[in-house]
Coordinates of C-alpha atoms and ligand atoms in Angstrom, one line a residue:
X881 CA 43.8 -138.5 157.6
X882 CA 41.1 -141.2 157.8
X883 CA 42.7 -144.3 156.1
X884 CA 39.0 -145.1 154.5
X885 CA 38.6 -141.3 153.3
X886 CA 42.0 -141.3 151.7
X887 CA 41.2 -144.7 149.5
X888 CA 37.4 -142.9 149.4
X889 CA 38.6 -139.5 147.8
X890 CA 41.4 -141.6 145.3
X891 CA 38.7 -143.9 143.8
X892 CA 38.7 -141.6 140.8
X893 CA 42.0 -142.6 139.8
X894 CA 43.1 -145.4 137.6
X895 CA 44.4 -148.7 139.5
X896 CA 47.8 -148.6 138.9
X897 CA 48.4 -145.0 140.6
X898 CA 46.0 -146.2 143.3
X899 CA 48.2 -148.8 144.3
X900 CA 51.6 -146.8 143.8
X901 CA 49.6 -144.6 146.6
X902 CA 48.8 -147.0 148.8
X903 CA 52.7 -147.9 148.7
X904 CA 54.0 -144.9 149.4
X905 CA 51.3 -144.3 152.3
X906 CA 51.9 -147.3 153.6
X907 CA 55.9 -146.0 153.8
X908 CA 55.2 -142.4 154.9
X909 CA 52.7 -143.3 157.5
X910 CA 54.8 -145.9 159.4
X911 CA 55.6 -144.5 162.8
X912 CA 59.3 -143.9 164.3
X913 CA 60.7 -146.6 165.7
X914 CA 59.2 -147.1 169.5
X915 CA 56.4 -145.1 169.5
X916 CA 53.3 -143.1 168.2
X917 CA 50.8 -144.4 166.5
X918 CA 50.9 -147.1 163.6
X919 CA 48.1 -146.4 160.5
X920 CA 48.9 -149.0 158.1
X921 CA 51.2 -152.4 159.0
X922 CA 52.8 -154.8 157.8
X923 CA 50.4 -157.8 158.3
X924 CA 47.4 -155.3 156.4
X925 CA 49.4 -155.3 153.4
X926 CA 47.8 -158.6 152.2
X927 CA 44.3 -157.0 152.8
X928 CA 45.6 -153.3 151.5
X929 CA 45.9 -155.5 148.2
X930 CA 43.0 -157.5 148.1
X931 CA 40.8 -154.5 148.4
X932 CA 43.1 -152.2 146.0
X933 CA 43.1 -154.9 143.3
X934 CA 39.2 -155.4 142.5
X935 CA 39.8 -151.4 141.1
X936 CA 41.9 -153.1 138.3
X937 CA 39.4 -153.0 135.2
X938 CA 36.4 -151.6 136.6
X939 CA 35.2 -148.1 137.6
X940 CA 35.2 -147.6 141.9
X941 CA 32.5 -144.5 141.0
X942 CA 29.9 -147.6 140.2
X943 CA 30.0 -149.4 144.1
X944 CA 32.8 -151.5 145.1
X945 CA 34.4 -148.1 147.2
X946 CA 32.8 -149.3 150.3
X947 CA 34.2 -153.0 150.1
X948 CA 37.7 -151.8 149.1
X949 CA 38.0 -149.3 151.7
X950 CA 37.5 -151.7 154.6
X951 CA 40.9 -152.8 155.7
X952 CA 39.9 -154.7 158.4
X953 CA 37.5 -157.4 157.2
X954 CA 40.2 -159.8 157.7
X955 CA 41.0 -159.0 161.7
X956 CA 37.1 -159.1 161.8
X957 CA 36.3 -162.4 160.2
X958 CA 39.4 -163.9 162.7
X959 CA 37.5 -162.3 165.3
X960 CA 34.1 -164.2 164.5
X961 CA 36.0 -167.3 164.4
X962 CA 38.0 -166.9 167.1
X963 CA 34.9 -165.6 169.3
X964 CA 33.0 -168.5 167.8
X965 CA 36.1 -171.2 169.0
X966 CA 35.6 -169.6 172.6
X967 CA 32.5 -170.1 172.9
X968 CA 32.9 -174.2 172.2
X969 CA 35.8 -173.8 175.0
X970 CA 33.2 -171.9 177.3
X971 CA 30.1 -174.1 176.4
X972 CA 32.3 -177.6 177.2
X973 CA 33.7 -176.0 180.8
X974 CA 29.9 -175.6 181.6
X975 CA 29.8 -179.8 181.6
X976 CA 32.6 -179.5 184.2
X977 CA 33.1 -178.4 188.1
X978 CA 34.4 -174.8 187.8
X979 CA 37.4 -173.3 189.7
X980 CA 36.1 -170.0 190.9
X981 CA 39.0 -167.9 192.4
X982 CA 38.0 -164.1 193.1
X983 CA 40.0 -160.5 192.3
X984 CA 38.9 -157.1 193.5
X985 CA 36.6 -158.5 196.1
X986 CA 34.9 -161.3 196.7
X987 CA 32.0 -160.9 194.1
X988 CA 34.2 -160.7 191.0
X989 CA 34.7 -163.5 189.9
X990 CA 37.1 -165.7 188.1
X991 CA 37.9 -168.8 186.1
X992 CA 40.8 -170.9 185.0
X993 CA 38.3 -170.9 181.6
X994 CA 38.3 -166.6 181.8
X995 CA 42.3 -167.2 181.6
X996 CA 42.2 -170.0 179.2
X997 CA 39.6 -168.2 176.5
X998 CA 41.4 -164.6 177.2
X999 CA 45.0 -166.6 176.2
X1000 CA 43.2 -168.3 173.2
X1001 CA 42.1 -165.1 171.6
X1002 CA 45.5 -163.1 172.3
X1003 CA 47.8 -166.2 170.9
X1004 CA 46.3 -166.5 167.9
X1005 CA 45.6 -162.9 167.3
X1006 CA 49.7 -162.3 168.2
X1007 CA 50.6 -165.1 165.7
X1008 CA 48.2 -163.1 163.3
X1009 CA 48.6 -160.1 163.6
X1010 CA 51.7 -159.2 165.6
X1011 CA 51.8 -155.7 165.7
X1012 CA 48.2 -155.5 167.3
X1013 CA 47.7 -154.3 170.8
X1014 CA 45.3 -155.7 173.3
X1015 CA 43.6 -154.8 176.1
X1016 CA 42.1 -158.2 178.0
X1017 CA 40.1 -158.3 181.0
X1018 CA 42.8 -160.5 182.6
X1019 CA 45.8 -159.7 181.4
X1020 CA 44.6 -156.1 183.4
X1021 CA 43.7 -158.3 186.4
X1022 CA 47.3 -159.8 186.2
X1023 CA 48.9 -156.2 186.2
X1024 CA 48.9 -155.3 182.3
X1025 CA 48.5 -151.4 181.8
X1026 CA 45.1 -150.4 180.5
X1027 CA 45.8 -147.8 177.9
X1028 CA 44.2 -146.8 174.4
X1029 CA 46.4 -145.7 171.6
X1030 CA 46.2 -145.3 168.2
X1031 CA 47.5 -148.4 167.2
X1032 CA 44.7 -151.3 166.1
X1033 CA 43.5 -152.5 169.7
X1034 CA 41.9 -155.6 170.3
X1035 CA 39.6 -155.1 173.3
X1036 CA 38.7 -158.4 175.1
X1037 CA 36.4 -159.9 177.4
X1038 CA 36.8 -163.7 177.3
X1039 CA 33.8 -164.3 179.6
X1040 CA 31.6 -161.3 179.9
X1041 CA 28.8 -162.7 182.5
X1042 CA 31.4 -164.7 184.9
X1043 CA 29.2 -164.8 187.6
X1044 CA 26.3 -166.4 185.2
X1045 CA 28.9 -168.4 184.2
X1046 CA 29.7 -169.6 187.4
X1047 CA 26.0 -170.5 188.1
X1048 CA 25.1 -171.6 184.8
X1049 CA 22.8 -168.8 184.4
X1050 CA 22.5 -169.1 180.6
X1051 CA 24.2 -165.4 179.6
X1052 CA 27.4 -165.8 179.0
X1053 CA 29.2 -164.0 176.0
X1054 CA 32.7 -163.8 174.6
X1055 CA 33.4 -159.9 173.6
X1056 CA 35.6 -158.4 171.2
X1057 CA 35.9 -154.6 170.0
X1058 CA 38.5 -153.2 167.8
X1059 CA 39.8 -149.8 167.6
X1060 CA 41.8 -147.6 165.3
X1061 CA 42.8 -144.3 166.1
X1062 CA 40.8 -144.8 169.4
X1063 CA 37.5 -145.5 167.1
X1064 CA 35.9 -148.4 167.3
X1065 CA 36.0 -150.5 163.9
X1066 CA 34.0 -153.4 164.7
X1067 CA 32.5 -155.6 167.4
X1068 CA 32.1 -159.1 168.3
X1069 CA 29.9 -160.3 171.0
X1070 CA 29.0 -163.9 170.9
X1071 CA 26.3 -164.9 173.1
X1072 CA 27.5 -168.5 173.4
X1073 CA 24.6 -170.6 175.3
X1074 CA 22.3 -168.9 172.7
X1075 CA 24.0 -169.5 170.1
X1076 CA 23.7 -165.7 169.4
X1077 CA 26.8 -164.2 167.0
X1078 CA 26.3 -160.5 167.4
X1079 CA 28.9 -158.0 164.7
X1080 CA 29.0 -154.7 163.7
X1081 CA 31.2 -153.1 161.3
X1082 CA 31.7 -149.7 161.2
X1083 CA 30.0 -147.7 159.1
X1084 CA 28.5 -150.6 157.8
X1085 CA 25.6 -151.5 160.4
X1086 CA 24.8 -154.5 163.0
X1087 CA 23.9 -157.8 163.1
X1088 CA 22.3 -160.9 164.9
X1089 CA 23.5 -164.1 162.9
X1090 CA 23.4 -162.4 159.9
X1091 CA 20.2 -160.3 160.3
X1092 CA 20.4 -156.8 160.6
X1093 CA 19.2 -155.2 164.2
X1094 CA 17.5 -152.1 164.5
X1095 CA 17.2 -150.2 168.1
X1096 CA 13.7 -149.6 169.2
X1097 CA 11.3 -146.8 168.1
X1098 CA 10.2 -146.2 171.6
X1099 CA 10.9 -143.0 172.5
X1100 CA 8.6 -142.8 175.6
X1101 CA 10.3 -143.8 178.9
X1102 CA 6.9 -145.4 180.6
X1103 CA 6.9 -147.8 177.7
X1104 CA 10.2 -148.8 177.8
X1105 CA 12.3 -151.4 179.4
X1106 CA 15.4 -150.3 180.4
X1107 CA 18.3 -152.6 181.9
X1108 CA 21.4 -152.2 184.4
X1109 CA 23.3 -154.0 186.8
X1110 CA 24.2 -154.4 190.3
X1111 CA 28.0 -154.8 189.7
X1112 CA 30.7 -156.0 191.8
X1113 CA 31.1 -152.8 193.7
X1114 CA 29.6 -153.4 197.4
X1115 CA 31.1 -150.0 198.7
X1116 CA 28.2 -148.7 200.4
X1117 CA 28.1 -144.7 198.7
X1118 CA 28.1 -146.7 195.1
X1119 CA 25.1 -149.4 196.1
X1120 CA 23.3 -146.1 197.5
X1121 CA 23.8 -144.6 194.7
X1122 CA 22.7 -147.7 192.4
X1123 CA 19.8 -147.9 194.2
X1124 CA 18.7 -144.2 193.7
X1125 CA 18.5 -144.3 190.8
X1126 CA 17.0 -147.9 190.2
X1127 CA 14.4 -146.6 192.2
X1128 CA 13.9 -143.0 190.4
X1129 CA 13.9 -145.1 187.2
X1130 CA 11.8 -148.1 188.2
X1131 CA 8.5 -145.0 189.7
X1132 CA 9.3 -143.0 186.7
X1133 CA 7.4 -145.7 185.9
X1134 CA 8.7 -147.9 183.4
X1135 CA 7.4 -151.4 182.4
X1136 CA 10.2 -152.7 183.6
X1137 CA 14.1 -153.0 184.3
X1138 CA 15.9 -155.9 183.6
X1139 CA 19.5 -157.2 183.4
X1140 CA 21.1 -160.3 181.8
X1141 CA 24.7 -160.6 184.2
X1142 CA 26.6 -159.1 181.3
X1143 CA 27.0 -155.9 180.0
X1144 CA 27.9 -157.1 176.4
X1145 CA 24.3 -159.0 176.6
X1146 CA 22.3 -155.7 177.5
X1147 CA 23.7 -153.8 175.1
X1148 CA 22.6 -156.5 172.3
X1149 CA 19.8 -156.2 173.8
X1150 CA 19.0 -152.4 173.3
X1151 CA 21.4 -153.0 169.1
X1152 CA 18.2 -155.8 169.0
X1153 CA 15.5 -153.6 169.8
X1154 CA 13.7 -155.8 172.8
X1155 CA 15.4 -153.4 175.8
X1156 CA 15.3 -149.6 174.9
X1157 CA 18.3 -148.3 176.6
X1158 CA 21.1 -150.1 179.4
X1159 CA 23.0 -147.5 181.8
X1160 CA 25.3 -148.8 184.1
X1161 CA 28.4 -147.5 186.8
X1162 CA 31.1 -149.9 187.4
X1163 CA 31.8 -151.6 183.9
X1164 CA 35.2 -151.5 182.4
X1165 CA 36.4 -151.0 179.0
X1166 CA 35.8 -154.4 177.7
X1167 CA 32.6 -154.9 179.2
X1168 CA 31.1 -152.2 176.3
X1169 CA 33.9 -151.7 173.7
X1170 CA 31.9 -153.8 171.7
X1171 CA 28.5 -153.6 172.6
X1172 CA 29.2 -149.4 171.7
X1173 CA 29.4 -150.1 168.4
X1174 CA 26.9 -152.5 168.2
X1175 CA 24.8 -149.9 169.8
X1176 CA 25.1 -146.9 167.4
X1177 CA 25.2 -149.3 164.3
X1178 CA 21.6 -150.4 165.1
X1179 CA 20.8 -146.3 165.4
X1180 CA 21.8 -145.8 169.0
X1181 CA 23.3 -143.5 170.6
X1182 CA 26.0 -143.5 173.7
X1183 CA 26.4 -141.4 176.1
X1184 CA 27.7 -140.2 179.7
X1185 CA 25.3 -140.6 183.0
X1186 CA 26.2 -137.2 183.3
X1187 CA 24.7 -136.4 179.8
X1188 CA 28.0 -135.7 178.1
X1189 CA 29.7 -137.5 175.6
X1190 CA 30.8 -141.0 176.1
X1191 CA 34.0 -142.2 176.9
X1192 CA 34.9 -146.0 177.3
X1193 CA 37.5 -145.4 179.8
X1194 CA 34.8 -143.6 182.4
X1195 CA 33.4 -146.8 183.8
X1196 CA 30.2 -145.4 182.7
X1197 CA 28.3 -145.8 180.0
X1198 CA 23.9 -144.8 179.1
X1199 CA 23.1 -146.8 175.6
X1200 CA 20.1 -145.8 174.3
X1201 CA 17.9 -146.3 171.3
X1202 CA 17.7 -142.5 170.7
X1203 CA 18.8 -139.5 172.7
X1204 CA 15.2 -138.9 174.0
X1205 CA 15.5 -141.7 176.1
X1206 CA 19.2 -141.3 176.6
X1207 CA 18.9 -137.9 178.1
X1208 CA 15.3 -138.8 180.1
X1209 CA 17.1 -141.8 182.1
X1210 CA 20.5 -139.4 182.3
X1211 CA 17.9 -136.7 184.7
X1212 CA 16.9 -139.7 186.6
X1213 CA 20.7 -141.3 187.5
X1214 CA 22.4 -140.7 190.8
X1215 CA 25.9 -140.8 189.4
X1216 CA 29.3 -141.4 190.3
X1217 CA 32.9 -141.8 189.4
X1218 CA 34.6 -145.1 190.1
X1219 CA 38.6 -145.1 189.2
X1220 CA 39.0 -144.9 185.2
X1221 CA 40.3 -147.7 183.5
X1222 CA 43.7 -145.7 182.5
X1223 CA 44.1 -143.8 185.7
X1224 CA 47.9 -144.2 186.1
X1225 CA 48.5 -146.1 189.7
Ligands
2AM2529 N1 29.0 -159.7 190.9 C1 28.8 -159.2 189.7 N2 27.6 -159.0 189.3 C2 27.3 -158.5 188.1 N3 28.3 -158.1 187.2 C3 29.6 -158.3 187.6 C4 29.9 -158.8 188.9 N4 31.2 -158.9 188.9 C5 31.7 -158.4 187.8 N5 30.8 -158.0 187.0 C6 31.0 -157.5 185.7 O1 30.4 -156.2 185.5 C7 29.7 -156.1 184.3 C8 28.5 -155.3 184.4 O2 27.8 -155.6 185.5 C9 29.4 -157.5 183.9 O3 29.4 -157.6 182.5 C10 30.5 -158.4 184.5 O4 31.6 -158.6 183.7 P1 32.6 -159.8 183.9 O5 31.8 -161.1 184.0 O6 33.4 -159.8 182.6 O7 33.4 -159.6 185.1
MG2530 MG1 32.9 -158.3 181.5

């Protein structure tokens, strides 16, 4: 069951047998030894408490459920900071010459400050919260296995825009989901040149320092803009493809397509309402783990190219500000199916 909707459907009940609950979930729920997946843990006890206790003297029925329910405010607001410490790291290795070294081919890209950041944010999550798993953009690169369980996941891009950053074209963000029984909790994307500190909790909505976003209204395609990448792939059935369906988008027509060099950035951009929808073929996990949530907590929706539902492993992703759009940019895409994140090799 749903931690949340467990503590939800118990608010009725006095504070003291709340808590003798929680302890005996937190025993029941623990997973055998070496495998499975892990509900509660260890390091959540603290917050378990802190959001059990404010029960003690006061009636749940009249508000606080919401607050006491979220068990993961305190892996979020290490995310902010941590996300927010990155970006200083990223912003100072702009002043400097940068190291570029290259992986899959020789248009993806990658710095000793994509290693640094990624090792930053792992350490001191580790430290924090060692029972956590992570998937990291680089760790992957350096031969880590790419796999989503149930366990709390953080899902990290340390530079999402490399090739910006490379150039000092001025997108570059620092991305951070989380997920719990393979649902996203919440999202970090820090647009760090800007200055932008994009989070979503979910449930609980998205913002832009502080201020909520809402998608666009725009639910005609010939007034929208919609956004997309080139991508690394220069494999000559994919850039056919890409360019299909830039061009069956572009004469639909729209008013224009755009594309900031990251797909964390894009998908801000349709959470904030200026871009109504971002498709793209290619990305990888943590390109959009957190721009998803971001998405649909600003009233987006996700989806497949293809029009089915969306899955973060697929390498494709359409984020749209409604399903009108969505499903009116899906007829127009030439698709295809790049290797999944958690193909085994
Ligand atoms: N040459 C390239 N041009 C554009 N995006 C690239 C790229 N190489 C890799 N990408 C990655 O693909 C994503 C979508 O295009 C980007 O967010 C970017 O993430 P990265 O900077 O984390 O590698
Ligand atoms: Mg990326």
């Amino acid at each position: 069951m749903d931690v949340e909707n467990a503590v939800l459907e118990l608010c009725s009940l006095p504070a003291q047998v709340l808590w003798s609950f929680v302890c005996v979930y937190r025993t029941t729920c623990r997973s055998p030894p070496g495998g499975g997946s892990t509900l509660l843990l260890d390091n959540e006890e603290e917050e378990t408490r802190k959001y059990a206790e404010p029960l003690i003297g006061s009636d749940c029925r009249q508000g606080s459920t919401s607050e006491m329910a979220d068990l993961w405010q305190n892996a979020m607001d290490h995310a902010v900071a941590l996300a927010r410490r990155a970006g200083e790291v990223v912003r100072e290795a702009l002043q400097d010459d940068r190291k570029v070294m290259t992986k899959s081919c020789s248009v993806d890209l990658v710095t000793q400050t994509d290693q640094k950041v990624e090792q930053l944010i792992i350490q001191s999550v580790k430290e924090k919260f060692p029972t956590h798993s992570f998937i990291g953009e680089e760790s992957v690169a350096a031969g880590e296995a790419c796999v989503l369980t149930d366990c709390p996941t953080w899902i990290v891009d340390p530079i999402d825009g490399t090739t910006n950053f490379v150039h000092a074209f001025p997108f570059v963000a620092v991305s951070i989901g989380f997920s719990v029984n393979r649902q996203m909790e919440f999202a970090v994307v820090y647009s760090c040149l800007e200055d932008k500190m994009y989070t979503a909790r979910r449930g609980k909505g998205a913002f832009c320092n502080g201020e909520p976003l809402q998608v666009s209204g725009q639910e005609d395609i010939k007034q929208s803009i919609i956004s997309t990448e080139f991508g690394s792939s220069r494999d000559p059935e994919a850039v056919e493809k890409i360019f299909l369906s830039l061009r069956s988008i572009l004469c639909i027509p729209v008013h224009g397509v755009r594309g900031a060099g990251t797909a964390a950035i894009n998908m801000c951009h349709v959470a904030s309402g200026c871009v109504e929808a971002y498709y793209e073929v290619g990305i990888h996990v943590w390109d959009v783990a957190a721009g998803s949530l971001l998405v649909s907590e600003a009233g987006g929706v996700l989806m497949d190219v293809d029009g089915g539902a969306a899955d973060l492993m697929s390498r494709r992703i359409v984020a749209a500000n409604s399903r009108t759009i969505a499903e009116r940019l899906v007829s127009e895409i030439h698709s295809f199916s790049p290797l999944r994140d958690d193909a085994t090799p």
